[in-house]
Coordinates of C-alpha atoms in Angstrom, one line a residue:
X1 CA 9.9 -18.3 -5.0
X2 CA 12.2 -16.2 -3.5
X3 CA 15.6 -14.7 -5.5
X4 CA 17.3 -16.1 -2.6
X5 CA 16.3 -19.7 -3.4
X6 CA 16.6 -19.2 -7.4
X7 CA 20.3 -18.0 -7.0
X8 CA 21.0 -21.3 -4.9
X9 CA 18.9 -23.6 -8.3
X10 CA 20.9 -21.9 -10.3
X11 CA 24.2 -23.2 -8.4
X12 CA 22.9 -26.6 -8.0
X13 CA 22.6 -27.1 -11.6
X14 CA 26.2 -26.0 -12.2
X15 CA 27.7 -28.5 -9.7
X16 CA 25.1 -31.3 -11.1
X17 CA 26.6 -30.2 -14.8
X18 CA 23.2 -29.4 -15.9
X19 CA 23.3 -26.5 -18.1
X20 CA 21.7 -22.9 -16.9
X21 CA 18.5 -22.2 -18.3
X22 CA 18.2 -19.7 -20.5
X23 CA 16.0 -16.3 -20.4
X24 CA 16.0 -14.7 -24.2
X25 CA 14.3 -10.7 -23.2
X26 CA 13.0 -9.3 -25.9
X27 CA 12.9 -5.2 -26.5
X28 CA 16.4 -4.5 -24.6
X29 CA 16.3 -1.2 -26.0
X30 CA 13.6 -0.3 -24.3
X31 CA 13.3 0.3 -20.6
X32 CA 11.1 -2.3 -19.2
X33 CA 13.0 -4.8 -21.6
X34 CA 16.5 -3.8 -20.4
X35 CA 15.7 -3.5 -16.7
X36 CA 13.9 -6.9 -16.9
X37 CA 17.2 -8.2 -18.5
X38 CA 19.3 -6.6 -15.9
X39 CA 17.7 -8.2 -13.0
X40 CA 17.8 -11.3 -14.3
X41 CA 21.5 -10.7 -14.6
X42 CA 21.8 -9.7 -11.1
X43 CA 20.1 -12.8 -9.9
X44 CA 23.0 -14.9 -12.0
X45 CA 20.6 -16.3 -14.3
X46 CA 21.7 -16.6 -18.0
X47 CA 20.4 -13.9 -20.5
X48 CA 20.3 -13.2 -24.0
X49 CA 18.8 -10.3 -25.6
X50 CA 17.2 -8.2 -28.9
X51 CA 16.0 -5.4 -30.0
X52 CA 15.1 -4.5 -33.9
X53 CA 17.0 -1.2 -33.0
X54 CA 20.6 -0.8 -33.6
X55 CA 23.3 0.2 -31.6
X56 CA 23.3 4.0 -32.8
X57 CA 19.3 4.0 -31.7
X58 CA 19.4 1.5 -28.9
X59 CA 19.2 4.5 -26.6
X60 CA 19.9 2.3 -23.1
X61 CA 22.6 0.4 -24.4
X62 CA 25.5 2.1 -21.6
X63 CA 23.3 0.5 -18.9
X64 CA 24.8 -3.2 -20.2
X65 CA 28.4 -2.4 -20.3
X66 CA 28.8 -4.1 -17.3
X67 CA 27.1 -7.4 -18.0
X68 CA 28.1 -10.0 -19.9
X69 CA 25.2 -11.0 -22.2
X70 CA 24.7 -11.8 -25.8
X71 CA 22.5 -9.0 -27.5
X72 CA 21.5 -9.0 -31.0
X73 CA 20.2 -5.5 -32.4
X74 CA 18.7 -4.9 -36.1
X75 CA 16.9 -8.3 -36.0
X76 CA 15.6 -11.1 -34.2
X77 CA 17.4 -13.9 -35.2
X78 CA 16.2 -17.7 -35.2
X79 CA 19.4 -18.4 -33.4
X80 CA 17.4 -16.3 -30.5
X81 CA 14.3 -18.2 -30.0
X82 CA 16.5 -21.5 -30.6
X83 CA 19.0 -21.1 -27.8
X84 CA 15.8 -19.6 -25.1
X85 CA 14.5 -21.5 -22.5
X86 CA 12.2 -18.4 -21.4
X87 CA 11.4 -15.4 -23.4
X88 CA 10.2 -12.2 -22.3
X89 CA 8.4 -9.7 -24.8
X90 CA 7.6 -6.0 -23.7
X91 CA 4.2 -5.6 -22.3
X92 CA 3.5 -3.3 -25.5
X93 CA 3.7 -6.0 -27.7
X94 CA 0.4 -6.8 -29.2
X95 CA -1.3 -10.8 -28.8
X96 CA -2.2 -10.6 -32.3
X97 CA 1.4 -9.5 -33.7
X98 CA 3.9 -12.1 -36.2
X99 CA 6.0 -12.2 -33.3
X100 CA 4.1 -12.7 -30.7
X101 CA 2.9 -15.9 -32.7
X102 CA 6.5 -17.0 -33.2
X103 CA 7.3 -16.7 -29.4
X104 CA 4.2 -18.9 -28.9
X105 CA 5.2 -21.2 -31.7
X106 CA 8.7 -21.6 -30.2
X107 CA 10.2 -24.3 -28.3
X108 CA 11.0 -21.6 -25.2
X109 CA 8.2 -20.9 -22.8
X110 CA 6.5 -17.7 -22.7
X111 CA 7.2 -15.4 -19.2
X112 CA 5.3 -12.3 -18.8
X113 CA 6.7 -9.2 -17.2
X114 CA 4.4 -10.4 -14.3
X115 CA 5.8 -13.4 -13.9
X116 CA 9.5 -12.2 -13.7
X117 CA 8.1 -9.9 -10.6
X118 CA 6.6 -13.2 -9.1
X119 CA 9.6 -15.0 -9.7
X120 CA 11.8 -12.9 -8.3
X121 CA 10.8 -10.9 -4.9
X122 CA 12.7 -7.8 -3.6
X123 CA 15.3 -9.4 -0.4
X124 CA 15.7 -5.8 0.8
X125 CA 14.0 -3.0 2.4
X126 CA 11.6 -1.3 -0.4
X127 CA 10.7 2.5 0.4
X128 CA 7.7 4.4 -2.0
X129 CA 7.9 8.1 -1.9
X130 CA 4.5 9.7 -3.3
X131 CA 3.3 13.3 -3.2
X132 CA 2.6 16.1 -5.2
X133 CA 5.4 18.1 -5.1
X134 CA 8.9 17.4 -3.6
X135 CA 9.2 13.4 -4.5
X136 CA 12.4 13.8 -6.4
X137 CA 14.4 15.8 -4.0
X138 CA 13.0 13.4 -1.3
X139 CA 14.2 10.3 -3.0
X140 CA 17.6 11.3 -4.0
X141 CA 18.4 12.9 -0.5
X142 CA 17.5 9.5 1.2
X143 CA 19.7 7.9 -1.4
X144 CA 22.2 10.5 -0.6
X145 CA 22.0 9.2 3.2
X146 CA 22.2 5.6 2.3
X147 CA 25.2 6.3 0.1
X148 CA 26.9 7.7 3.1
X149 CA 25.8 5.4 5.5
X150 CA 27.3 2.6 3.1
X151 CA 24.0 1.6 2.1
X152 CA 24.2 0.5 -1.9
X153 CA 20.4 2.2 -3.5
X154 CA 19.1 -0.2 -6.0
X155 CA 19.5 2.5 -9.2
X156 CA 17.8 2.4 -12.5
X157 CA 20.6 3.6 -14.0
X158 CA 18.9 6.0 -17.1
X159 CA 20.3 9.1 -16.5
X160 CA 17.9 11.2 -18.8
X161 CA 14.4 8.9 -17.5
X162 CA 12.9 9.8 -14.2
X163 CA 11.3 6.7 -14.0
X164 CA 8.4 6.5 -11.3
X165 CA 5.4 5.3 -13.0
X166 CA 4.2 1.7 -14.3
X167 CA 6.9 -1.7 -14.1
X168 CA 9.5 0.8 -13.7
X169 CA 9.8 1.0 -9.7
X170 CA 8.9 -2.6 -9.6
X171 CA 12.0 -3.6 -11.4
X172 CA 13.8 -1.5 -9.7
X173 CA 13.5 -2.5 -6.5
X174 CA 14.7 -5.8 -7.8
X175 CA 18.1 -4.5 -8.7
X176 CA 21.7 -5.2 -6.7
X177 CA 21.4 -3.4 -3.7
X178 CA 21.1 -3.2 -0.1
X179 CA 18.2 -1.1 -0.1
X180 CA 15.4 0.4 -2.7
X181 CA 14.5 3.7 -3.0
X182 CA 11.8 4.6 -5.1
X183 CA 10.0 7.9 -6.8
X184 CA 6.5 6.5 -7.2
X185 CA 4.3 8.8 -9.0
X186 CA 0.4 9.0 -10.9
X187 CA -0.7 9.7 -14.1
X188 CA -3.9 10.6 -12.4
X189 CA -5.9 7.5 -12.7
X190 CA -7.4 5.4 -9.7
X191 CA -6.0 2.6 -9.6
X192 CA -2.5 3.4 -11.3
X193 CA -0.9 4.4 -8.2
X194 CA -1.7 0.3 -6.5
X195 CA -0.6 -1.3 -9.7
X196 CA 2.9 0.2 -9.1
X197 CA 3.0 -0.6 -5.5
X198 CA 1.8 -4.2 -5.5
X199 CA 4.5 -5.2 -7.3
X200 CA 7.1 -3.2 -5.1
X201 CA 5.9 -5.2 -1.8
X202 CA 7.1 -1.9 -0.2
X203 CA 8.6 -2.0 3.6
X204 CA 7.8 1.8 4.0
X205 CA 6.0 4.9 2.1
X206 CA 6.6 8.8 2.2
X207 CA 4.3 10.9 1.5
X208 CA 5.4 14.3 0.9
X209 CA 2.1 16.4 0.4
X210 CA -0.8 16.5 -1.6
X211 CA -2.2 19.5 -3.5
X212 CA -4.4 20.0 -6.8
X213 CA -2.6 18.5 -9.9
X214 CA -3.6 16.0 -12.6
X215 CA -7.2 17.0 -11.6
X216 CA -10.0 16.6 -15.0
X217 CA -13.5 17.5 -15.4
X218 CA -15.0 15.0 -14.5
X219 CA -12.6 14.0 -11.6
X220 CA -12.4 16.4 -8.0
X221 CA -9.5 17.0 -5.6
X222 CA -10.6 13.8 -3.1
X223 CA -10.6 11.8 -5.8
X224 CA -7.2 12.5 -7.1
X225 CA -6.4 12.4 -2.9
X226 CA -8.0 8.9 -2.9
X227 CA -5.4 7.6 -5.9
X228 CA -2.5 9.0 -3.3
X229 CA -4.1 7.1 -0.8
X230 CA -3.4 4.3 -2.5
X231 CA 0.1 3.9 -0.8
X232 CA -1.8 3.9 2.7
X233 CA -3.7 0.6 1.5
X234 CA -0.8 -0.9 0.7
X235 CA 0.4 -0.6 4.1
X236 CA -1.7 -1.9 6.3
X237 CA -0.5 -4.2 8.9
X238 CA 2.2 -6.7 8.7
X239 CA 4.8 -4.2 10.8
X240 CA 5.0 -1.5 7.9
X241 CA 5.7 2.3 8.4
X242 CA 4.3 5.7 6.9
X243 CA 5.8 8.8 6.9
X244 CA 3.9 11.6 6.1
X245 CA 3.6 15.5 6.6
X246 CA 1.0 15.8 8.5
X247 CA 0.9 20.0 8.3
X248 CA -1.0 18.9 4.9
X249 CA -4.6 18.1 6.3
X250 CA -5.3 16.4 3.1
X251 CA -2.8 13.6 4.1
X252 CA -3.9 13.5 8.2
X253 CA -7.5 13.3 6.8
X254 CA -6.8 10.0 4.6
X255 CA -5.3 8.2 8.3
X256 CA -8.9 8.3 9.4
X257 CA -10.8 8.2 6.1
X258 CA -9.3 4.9 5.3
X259 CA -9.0 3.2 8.9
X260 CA -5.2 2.6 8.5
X261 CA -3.8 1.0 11.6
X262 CA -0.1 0.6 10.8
X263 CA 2.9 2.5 12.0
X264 CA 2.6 6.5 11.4
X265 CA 5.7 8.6 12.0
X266 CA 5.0 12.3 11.2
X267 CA 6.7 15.5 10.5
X268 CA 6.2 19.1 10.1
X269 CA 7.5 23.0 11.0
X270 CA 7.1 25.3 13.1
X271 CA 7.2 28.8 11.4
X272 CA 5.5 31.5 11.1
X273 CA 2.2 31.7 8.5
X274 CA 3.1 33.1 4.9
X275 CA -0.6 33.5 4.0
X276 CA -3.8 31.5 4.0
X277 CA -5.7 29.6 2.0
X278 CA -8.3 27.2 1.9
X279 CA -8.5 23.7 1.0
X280 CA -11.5 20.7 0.6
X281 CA -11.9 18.9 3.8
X282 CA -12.6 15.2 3.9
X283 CA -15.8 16.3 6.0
X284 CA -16.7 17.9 2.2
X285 CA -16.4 21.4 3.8
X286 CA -13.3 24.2 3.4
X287 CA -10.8 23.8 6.0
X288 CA -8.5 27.4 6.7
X289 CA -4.8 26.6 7.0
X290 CA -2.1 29.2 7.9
X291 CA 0.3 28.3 5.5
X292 CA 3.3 27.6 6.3
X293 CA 3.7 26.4 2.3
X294 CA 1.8 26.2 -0.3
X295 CA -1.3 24.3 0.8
X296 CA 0.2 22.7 4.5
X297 CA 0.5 24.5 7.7
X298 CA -1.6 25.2 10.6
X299 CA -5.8 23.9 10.4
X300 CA -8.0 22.7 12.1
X301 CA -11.6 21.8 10.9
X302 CA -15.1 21.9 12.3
X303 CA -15.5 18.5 11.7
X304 CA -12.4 18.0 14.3
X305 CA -9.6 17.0 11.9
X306 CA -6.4 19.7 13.3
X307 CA -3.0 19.2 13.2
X308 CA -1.1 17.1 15.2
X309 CA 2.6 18.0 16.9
X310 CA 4.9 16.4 14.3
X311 CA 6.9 13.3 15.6
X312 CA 10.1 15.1 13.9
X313 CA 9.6 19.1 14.2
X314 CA 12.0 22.0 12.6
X315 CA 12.2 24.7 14.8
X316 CA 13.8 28.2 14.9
X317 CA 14.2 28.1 10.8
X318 CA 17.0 29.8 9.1
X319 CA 18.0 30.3 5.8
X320 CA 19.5 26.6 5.8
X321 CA 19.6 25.4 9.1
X322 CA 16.9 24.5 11.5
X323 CA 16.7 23.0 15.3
X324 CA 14.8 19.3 14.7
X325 CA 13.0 18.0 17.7
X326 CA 12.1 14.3 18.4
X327 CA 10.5 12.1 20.2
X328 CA 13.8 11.2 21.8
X329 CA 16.8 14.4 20.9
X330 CA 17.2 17.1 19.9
X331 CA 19.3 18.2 17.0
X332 CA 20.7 21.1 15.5
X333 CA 20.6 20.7 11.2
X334 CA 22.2 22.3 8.4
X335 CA 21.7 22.3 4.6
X336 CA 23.5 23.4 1.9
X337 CA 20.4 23.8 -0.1
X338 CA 18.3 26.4 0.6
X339 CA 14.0 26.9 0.8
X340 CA 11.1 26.0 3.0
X341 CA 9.9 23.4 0.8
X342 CA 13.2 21.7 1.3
X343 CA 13.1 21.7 5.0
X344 CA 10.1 19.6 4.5
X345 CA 11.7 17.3 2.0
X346 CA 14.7 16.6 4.9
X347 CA 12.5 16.0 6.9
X348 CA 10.3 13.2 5.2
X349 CA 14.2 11.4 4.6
X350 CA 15.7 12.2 7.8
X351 CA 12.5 10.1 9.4
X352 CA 12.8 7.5 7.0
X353 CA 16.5 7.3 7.3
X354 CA 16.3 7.5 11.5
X355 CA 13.2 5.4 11.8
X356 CA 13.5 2.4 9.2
X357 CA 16.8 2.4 8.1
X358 CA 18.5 3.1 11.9
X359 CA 20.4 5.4 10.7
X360 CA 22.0 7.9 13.9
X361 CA 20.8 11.2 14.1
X362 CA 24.5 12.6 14.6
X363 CA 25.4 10.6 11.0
X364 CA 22.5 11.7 9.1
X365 CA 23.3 15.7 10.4
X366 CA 26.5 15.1 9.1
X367 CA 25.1 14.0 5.7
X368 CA 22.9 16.5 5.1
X369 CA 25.2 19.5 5.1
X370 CA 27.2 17.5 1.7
X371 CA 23.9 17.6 0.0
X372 CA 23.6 19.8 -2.8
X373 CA 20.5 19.1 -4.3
X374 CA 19.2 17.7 -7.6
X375 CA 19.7 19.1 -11.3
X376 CA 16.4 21.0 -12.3
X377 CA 15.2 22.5 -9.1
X378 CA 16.5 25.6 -8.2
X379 CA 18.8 25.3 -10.3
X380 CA 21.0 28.5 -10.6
X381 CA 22.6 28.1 -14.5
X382 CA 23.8 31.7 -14.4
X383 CA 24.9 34.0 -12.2
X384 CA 26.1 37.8 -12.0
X385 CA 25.9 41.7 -10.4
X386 CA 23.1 42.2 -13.0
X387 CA 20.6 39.1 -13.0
X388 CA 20.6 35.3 -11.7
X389 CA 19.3 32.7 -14.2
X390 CA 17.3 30.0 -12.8
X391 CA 15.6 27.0 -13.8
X392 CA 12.7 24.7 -11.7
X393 CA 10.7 21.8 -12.8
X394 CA 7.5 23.3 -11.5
X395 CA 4.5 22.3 -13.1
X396 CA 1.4 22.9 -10.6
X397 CA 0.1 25.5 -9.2
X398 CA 1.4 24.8 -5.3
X399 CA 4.6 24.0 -6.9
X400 CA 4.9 27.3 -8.9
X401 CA 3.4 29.1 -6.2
X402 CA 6.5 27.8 -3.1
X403 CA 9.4 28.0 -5.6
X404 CA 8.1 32.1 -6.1
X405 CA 7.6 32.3 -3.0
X406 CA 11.1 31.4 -2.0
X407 CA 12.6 33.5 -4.8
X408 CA 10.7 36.6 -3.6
X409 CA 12.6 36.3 0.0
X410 CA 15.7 36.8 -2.5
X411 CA 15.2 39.1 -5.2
X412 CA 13.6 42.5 -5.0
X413 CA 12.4 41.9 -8.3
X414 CA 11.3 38.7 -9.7
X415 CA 11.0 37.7 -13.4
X416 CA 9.0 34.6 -14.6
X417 CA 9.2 32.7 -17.6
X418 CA 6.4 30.2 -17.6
X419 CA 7.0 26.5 -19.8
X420 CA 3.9 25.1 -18.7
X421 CA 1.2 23.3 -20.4
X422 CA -1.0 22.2 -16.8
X423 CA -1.6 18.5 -16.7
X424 CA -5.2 20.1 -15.0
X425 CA -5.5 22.3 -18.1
X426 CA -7.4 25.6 -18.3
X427 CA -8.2 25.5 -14.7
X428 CA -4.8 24.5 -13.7
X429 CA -3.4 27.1 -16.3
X430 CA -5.2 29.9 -14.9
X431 CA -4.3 28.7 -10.9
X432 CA -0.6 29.2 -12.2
X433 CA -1.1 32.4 -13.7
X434 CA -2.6 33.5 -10.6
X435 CA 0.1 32.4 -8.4
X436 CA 2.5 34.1 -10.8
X437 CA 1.4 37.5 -10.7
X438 CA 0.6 37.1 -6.8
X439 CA 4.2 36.5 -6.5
X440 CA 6.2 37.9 -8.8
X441 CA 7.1 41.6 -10.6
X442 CA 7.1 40.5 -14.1
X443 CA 5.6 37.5 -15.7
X444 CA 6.1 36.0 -19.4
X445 CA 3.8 33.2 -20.5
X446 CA 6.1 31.4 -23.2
X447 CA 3.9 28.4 -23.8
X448 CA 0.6 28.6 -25.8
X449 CA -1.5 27.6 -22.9
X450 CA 0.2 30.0 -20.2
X451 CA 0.0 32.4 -23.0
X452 CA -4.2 31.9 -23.1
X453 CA -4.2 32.1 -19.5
X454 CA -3.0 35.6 -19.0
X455 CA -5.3 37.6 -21.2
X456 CA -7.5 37.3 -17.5
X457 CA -4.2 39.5 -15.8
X458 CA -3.0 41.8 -19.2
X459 CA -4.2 44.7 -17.0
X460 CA -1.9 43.9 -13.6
X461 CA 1.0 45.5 -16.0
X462 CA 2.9 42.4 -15.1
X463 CA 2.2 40.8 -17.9
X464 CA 5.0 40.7 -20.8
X465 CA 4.0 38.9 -23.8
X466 CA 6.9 37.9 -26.2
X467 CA 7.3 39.4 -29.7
X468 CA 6.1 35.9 -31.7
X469 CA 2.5 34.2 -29.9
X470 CA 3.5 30.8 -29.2
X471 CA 2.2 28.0 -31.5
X472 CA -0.3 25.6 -29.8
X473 CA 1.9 23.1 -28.6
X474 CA 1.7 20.0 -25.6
X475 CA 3.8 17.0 -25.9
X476 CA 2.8 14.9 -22.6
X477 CA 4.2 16.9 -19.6
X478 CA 6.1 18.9 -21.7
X479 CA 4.6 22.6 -22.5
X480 CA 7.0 24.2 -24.2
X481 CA 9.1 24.3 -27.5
X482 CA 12.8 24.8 -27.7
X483 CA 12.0 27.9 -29.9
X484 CA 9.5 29.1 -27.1
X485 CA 11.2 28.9 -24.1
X486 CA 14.3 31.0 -25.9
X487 CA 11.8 33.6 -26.9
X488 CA 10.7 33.7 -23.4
X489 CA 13.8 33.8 -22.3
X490 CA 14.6 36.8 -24.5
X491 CA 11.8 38.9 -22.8
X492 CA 12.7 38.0 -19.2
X493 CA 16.0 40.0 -19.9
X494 CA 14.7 42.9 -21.0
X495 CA 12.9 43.4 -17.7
X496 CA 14.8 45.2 -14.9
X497 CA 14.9 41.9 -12.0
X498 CA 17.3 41.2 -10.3
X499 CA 16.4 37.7 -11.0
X500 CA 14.6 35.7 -13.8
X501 CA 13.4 31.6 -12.8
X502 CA 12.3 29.6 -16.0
X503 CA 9.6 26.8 -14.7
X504 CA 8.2 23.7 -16.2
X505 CA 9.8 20.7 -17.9
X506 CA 10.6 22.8 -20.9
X507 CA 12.7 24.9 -19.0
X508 CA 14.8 22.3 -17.3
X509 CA 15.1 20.3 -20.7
X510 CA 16.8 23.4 -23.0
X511 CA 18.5 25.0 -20.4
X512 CA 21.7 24.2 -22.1
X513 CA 19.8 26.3 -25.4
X514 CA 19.0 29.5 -22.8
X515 CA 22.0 29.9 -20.4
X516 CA 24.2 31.2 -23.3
X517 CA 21.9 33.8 -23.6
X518 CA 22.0 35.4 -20.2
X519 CA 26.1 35.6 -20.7
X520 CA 25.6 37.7 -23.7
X521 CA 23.3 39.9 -22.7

């Protein structure tokens, strides 16, 4: 049933006097709980909520101010499974628990998360952005280009939740707004990728690159590839489009690996090679590429894979603006942010923006110059004659490696302070270490596991090892304590750079805790 048709039911039963069914969602303090709520409010149906939190803990609550719904926090009244028609528990909560049983022992009718999605379809265009690195400046640029174009993004609305795995982007998508654009990211299991994007019935997908990251023991680059690939199945057919960077062979490889016949638009650089490295072919054998970034540029493999001319092509690169070729113009481009990597990242939304959403070429030029990036990535919190402060959110080796690699353009010398606990662990530890002292002057593992990782480079005399050895610590993506990252912090300024980036999650989350530092030092 589509949310067109439930909006004009739930019209016909006011004119009929019949009263609105009501939708009791349980768990509103919670995020699949209160975006479930929300977009049964935006489709006019009548809601009522609760949480056992109260309102000092109910950490979403601001997302409602705008609604008009009954919520009861502390408790879950009888008054609450009286006056519901439908109610809606959080996928979390167990089969076997007391109120699970009372739900079931209620007059309302039980609706799963599931069927809410079924129920109600996304009426707009739906666009997944997947990758490795460079999703979140991706995403928010396209918004940024919808927003100027008068195009309203269907928005989550969390300000401190990133929000791309799980029933997150599903909900989402079914939001107010004109169009939905979505971060849609892995945990690194086949399999969790699809479950996100079957529910999103998405229109288009971006895919930004794919290098080494989430990778386990038991589980190979190809396979974590295959879980990216993922997006491609989706789109098979039925008139959708792909967008991809196609100077990453790992992405052009999947377009033959899994047969997909639908609509490929493609972009890439031209630019001159800032090393080489090598990378597992789908043929099984090491293909060369001249990089052009960290794990994309110029290849082309013995088994006959080789990069194609990019649909939409930067040319004559620099600094922040770039000649962009297409099929049918071309078009001079200017950014106000600054880096390789985020030449790539226009590129992948100016496609999508041009291609899907018909936005002019002209329009979109004009939109890129107001866009000043996002919060966490390359983010300058301190500036001055004797050393910039900078925080990034990389957390993978190719991501570590291109944000360094950028810097090092910059700064004649380069301090690192490294957050990171890699989601690949001591493999992925010891690629970032490597990239580190490839690529900068002086390098300072604050977290435990970067910390284990550079006994291997002690002798490079790049190394600087804080006063205190970091506890062992990992809390999910995050690699870093508050404590740590200040003592790291603390050693990057007494090196003599001209510069000093803190990376990782860590970084970005206290970097309110570090930037008073740099001012009084």
């Amino acid at each position: 049933m589509s949310a067109h048709m439930d909006k004009d039911e739930s019209k016909l039963e006011k004119i009929h006097g019949k009263p609105p069914e009501t939708y009791g969602v349980i768990g509103i303090c919670g995020v699949v709980g209160n975006l479930a709520a929300r977009v049964l409010m935006d489709h006019n149906y009548n809601v009522i909520c609760t949480d056992l939190q109260d309102s000092d803990n109910c950490s979403f609550l601001y997302t409602l101010n705008e609604y008009k719904t009954h919520i009861y926090l502390s408790k879950h009244p009888d008054s609450f499974f009286d006056s519901s028609n439908y109610i809606i528990p959080p996928p979390s909560l167990s089969k076997t628990s007391d109120l699970f049983k009372k739900i079931i022992d209620s007059d309302a009718q039980l609706m799963e998360v599931d069927d809410l999605l079924n129920k109600i379809k996304p009426a707009k265009p739906v666009i997944c952005i997947s990758g490795t690195n460079g999703k979140t400046t991706t995403t928010t640029l396209l918004k940024h280009f919808c927003y100027m174009a008068g195009l309203k993004p269907a928005e989550h609305g969390f300000t401190t939740l990133q929000g791309n795995v799980d029933y997150i982007p599903p909900l989402q998508c079914r939001l107010d707004g004109d169009v939905a654009v979505l971060e849609t990211g892995t945990e690194g299991e086949r399999g969790d990728l699809k479950f996100t994007l079957e529910r999103c019935h998405p229109s288009c997908g971006v895919i930004t690159n794919i290098n080494p990251d989430h990778l386990k023991d038991e589980y190979d680059f190809l396979h974590y590839a295959c879980i990216k690939g993922e997006l491609l199945e989706e789109l098979q057919g039925n008139g959708k489009m792909l967008v991809i960077n196609s100077d990453d062979p790992t992405i052009w490889g999947l377009i033959s690996e899994q047969n997909y016949n639908g609509k490929v638009i493609t972009f890439g650089v031209d630019h001159n090679s800032q090393g080489e490295s090598k990378k597992l072919c789908w043929c099984k054998n090491e293909i060369k590429i001249d990089e052009t970034l960290s794990g994309v540029g110029y290849y082309d493999c013995q088994c006959g894979l080789k990069r194609p001319i990019p649909d939409y092509l930067a040319k004559n690169i620099n600094g922040s603006t770039f000649l962009l070729q297409t099929p049918d113009e071309v078009i001079e481009m200017e950014m106000s942010i600054t880096g390789l990597h985020n030449v790539y990242n226009a590129l992948g939304a100016i496609a999508t923006a041009h291609e899907l959403l018909k936005i002019p070429l002209k329009d979109i030029k004009k939109y890129l110059k107001t866009f000043k990036g996002v919060p966490g990535r390359l983010e300058y919190i301190y500036r001055s004659k004797k050393v910039d402060l900078i925080v990034d959110y990389a957390h993978n080796p190719s991501g570590v490696e291109t944000v360094l690699r950028e810097l090092s353009k910059t700064y004649e010398k380069l301090a690192v302070v490294i957050t990171i606990s890699s989601e690949s662990g001591t493999t992925g530890d010891l690629d970032i270490m490597e990239k580190a002292v490839r690529n900068a002057d002086f390098i300072i593992p604050a977290s435990y596991y970067s910390r284990q990782a550079a006994g291997k480079y002690i002798t490079s005399g790049k190394i600087k090892l804080t006063h205190k050895e970091p506890d062992k610590f990992r809390n999910g993506t995050l690699g870093a304590t508050e404590e740590q990252v200040i003592e790291g912090l603390k050693k990057g300024l007494e090196c003599n750079s001209n510069a000093i980036v803190c990376i990782g999650e860590a970084a970005v989350k206290f970097k309110d805790k570090i930037r008073p530092l740099a001012d009084s030092n």
